PDB file of C-alpha atoms and ligand atoms in Angstrom:
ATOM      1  CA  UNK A  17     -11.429  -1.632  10.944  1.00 97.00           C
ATOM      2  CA  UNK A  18      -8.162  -0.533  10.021  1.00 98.00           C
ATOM      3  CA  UNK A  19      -7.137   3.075   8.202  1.00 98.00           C
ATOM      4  CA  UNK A  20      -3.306   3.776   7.304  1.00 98.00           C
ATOM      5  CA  UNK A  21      -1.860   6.358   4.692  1.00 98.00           C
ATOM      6  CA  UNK A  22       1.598   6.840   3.224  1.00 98.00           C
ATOM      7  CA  UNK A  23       3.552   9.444   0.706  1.00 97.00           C
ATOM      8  CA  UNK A  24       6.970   9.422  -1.166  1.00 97.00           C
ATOM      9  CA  UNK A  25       8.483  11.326  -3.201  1.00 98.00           C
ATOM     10  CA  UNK A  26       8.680  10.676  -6.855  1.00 98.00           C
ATOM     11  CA  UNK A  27      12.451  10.856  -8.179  1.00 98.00           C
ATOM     12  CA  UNK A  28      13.930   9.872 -11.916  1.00 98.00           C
ATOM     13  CA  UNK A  29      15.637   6.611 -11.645  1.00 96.00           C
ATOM     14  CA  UNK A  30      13.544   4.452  -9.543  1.00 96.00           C
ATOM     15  CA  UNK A  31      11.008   2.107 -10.198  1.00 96.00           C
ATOM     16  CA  UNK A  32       6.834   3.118  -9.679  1.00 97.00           C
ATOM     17  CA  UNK A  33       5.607   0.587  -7.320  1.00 97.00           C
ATOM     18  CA  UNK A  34       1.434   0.750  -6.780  1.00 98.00           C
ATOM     19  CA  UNK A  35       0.043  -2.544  -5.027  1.00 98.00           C
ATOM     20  CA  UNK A  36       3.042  -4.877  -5.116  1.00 98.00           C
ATOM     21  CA  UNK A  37       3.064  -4.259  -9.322  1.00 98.00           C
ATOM     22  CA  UNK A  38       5.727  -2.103 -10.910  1.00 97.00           C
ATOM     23  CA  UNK A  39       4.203   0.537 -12.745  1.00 97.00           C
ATOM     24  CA  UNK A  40       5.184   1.908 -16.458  1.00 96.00           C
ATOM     25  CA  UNK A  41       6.309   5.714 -15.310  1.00 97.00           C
ATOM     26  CA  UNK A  42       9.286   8.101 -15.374  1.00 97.00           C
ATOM     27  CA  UNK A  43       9.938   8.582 -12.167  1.00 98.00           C
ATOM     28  CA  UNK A  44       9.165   6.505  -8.681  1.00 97.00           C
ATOM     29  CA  UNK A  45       9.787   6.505  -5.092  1.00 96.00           C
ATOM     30  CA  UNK A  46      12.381   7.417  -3.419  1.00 95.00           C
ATOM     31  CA  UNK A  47      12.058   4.935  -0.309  1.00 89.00           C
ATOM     32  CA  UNK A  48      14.456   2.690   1.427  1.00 82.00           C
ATOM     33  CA  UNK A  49      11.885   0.242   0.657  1.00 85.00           C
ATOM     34  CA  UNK A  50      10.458  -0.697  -2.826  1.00 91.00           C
ATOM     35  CA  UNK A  51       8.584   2.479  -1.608  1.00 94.00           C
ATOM     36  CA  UNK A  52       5.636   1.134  -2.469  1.00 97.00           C
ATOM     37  CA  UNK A  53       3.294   3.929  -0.883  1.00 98.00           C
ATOM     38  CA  UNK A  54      -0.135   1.301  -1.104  1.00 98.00           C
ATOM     39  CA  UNK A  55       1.078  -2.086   0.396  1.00 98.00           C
ATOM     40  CA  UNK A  56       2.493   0.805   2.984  1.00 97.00           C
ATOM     41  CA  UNK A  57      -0.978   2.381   3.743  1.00 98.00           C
ATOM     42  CA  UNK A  58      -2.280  -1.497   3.971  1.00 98.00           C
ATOM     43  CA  UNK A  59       0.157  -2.403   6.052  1.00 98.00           C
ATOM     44  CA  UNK A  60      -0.515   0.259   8.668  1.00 98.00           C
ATOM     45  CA  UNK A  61      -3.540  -0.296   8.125  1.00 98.00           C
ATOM     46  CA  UNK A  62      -3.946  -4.020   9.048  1.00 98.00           C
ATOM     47  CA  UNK A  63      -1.629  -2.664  12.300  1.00 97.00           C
ATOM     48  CA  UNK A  64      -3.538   0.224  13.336  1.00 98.00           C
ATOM     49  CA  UNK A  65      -6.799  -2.447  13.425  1.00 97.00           C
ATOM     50  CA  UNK A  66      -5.120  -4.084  16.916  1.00 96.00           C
ATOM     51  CA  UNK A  67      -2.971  -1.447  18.143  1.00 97.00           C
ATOM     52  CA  UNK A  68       0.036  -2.606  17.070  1.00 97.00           C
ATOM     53  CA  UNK A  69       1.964   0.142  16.230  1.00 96.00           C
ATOM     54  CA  UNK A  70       3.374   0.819  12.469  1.00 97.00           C
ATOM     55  CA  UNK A  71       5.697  -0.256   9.825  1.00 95.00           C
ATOM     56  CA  UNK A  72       8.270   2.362  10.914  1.00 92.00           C
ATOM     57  CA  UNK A  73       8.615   0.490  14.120  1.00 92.00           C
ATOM     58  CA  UNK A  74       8.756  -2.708  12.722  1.00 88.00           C
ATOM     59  CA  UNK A  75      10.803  -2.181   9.484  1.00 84.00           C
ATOM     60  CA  UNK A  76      13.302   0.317  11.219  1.00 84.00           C
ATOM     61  CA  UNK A  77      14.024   2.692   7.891  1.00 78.00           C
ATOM     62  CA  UNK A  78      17.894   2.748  10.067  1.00 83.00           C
ATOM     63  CA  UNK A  79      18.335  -0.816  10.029  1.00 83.00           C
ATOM     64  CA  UNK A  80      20.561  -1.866   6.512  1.00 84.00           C
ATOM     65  CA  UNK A  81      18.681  -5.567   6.719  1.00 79.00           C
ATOM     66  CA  UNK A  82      15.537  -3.967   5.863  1.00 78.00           C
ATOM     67  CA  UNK A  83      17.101  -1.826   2.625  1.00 79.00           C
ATOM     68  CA  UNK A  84      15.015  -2.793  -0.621  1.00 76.00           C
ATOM     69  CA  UNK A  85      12.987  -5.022   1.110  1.00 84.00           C
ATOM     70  CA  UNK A  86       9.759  -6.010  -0.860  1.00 91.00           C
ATOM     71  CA  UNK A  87       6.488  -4.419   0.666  1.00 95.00           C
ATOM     72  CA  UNK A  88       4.443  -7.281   0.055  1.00 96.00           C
ATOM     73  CA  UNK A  89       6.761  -8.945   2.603  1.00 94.00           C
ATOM     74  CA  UNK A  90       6.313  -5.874   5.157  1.00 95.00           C
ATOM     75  CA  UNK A  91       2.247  -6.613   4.821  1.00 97.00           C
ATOM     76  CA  UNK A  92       2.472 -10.548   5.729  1.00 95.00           C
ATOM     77  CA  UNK A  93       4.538  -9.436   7.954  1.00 94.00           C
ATOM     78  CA  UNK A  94       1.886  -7.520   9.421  1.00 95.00           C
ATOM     79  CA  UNK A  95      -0.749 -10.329   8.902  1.00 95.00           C
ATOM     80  CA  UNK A  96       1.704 -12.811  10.975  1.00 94.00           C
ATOM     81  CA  UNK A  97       1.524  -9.867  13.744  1.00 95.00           C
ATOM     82  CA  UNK A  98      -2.149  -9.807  13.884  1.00 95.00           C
ATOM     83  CA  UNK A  99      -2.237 -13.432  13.580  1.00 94.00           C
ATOM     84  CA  UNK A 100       0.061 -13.869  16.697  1.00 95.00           C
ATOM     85  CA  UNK A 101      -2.090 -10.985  18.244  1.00 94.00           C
ATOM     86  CA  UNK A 102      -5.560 -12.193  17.833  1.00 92.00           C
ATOM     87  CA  UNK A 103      -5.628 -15.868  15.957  1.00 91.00           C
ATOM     88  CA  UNK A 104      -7.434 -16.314  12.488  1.00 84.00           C
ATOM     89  CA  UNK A 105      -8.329 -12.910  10.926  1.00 90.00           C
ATOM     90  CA  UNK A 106      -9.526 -12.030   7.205  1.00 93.00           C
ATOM     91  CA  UNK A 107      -9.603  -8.827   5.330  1.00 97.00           C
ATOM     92  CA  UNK A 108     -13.150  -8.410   4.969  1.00 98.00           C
ATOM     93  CA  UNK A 109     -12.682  -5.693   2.286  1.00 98.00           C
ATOM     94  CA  UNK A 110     -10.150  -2.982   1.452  1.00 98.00           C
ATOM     95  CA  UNK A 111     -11.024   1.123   0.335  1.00 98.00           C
ATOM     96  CA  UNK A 112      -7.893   2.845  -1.100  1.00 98.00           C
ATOM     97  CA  UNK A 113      -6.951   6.259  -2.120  1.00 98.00           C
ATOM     98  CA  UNK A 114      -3.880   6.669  -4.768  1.00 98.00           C
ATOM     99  CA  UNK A 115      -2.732  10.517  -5.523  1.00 98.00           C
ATOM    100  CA  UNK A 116      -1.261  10.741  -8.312  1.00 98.00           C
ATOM    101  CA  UNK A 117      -0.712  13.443 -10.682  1.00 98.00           C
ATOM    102  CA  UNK A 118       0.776  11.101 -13.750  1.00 97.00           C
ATOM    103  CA  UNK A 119       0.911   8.778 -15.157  1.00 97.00           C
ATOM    104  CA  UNK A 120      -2.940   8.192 -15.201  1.00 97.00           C
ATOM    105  CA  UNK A 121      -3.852   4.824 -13.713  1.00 97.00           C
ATOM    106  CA  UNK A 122      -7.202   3.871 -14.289  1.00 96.00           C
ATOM    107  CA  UNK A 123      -6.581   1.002 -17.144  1.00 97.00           C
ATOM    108  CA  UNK A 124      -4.731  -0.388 -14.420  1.00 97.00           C
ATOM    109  CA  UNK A 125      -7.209  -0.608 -11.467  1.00 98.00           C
ATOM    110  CA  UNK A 126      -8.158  -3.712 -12.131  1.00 98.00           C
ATOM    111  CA  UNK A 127      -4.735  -5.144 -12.120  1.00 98.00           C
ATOM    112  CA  UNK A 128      -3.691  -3.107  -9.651  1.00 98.00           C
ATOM    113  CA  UNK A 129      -6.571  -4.364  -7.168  1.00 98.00           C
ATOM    114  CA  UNK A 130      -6.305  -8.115  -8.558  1.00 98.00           C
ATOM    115  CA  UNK A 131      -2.411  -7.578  -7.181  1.00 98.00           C
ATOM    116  CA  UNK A 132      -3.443  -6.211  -4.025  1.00 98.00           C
ATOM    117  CA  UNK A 133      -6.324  -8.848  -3.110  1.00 98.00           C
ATOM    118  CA  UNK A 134      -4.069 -11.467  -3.862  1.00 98.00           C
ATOM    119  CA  UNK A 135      -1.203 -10.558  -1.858  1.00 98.00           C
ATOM    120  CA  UNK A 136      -3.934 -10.612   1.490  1.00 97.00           C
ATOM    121  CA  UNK A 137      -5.912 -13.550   0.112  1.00 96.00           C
ATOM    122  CA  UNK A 138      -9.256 -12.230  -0.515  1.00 97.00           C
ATOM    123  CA  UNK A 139     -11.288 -11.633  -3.911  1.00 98.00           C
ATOM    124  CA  UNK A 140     -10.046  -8.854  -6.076  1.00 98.00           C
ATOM    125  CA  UNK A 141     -14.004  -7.601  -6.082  1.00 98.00           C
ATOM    126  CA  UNK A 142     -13.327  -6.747  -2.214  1.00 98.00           C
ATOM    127  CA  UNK A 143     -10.270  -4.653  -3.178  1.00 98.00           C
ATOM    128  CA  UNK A 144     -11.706  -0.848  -4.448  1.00 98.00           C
ATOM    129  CA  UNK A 145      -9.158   1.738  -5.858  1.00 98.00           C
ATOM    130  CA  UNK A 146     -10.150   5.358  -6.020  1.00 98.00           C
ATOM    131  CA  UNK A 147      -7.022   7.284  -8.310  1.00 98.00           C
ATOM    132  CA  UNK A 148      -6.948  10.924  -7.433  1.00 98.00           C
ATOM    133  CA  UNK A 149      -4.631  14.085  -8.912  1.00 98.00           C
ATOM    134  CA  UNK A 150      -3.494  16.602  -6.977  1.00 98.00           C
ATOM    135  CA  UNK A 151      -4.500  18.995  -9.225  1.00 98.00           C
ATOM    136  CA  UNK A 152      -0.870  20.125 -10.237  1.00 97.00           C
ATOM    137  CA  UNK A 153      -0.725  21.206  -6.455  1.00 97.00           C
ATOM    138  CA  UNK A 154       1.889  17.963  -5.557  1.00 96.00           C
ATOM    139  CA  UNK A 155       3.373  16.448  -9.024  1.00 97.00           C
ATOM    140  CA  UNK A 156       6.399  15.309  -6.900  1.00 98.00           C
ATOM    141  CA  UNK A 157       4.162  13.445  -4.678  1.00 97.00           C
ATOM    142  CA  UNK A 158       2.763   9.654  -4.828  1.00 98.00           C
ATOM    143  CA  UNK A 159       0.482   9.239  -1.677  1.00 98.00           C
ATOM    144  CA  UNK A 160      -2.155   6.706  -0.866  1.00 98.00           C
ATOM    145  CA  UNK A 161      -4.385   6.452   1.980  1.00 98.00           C
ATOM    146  CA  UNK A 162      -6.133   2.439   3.013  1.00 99.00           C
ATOM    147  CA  UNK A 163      -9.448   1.861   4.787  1.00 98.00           C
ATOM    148  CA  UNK A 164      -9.819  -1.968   5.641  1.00 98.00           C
ATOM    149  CA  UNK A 165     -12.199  -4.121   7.715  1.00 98.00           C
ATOM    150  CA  UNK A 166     -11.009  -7.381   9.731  1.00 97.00           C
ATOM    151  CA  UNK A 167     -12.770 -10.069  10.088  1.00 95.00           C
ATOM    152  CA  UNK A 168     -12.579 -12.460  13.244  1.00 88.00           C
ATOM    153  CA  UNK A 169     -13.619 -15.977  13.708  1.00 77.00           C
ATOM    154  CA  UNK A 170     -16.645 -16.375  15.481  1.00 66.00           C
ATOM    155  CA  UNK A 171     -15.715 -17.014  19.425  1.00 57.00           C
TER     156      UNK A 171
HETATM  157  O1  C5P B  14      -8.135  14.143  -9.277  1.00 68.15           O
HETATM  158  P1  C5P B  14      -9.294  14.146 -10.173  1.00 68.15           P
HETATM  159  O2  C5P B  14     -10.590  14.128  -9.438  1.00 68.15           O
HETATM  160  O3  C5P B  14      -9.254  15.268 -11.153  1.00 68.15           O
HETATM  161  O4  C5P B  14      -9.210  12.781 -11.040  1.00 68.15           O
HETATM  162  C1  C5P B  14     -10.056  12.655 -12.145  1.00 68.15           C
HETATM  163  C2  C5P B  14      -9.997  11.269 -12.768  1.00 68.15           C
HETATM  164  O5  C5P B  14      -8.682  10.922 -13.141  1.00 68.15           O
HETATM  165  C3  C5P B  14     -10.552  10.132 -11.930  1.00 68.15           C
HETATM  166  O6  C5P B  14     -11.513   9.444 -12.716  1.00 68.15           O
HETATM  167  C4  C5P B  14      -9.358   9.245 -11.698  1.00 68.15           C
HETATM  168  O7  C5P B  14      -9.708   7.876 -11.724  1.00 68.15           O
HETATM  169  C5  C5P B  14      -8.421   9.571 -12.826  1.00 68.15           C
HETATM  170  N1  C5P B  14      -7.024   9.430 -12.459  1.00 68.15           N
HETATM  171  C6  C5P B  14      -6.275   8.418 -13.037  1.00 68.15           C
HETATM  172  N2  C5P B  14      -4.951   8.289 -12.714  1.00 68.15           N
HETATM  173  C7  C5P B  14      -4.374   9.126 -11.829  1.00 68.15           C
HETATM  174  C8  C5P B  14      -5.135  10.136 -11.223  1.00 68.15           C
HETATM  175  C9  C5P B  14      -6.475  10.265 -11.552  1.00 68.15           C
HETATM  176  O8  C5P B  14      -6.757   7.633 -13.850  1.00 68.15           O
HETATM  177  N3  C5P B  14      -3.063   8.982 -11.580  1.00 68.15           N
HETATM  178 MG1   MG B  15     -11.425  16.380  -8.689  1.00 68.15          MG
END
């Protein structure tokens, strides 16, 4: 198993980014990244399952070739890690948090989770999206928190 979490805050002028999508909204994340707070969480997540550190370390926030890059590219970049690590491995299934005070998202889980399964190649039926608010308590906050299994080949 494999549990990572990420926040940004939400500034006017930049795109929402939720699952490798872009998201209708008025303000997004400020990130040196596409800021994309659940392929982040997913990411460390599919790290943290082998000890391999995080995205911070491998996607130095420092280093100007890594500025805008897209986060689905940061999680195969983590599946080519794992791959390298430990040889053929398959999301079993993912459990995500989103918090998120606006805009309201549920009409969207279903594209939203159809995004996500495809971008790690598994069924979007194995992909489950819990939205939460903060209950006015963070509304310049976008945070999402990733609970994953792994699956090895047998041998
Ligand atoms: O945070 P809370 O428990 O009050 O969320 C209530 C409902 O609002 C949940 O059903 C959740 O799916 C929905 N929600 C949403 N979009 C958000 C935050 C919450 O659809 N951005
Ligand atoms: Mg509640």
């Amino acid at each position: 198993m494999g549990h990572g979490q990420d926040a940004h805050r939400l500034v006017a002028g930049r795109p929402l980014w939720l699952g490798g999508l872009e998201i209708p909204a008025e303000r997004g994340a400020d990130a040196h990244s596409d800021g994309d707070p659940l392929l982040h969480a997913l990411a460390d997540a599919l790290l943290s399952a082998f000890a391999l550190g995080d995205i911070g370390q491998l996607f130095p926030p420092s280093d100007p070739a890594f500025a805008g890059i897209a986060s689905r590219e940061i999680v195969a970049h983590a599946l080519e890690k794992i791959a390298a690590h430990a040889g053929a491995v398959t999301v079993g299934n993912v459990a995500a948090v989103v918090t998120l005070d606006s805009p309201k998202l549920g009409d969207q889980r279903k594209r939203i989770a159809a995004s996500v399964a495809s971008i790690i190649g598994i069924e979007p039926d194995r992909v489950g999206i819990t939205f939460k608010t903060s209950e006015g308590m963070a509304l310049d906050h976008v945070q999402a928190s990733v609970v994953l299994t792994l699956i090895g080949e047998p041998g």
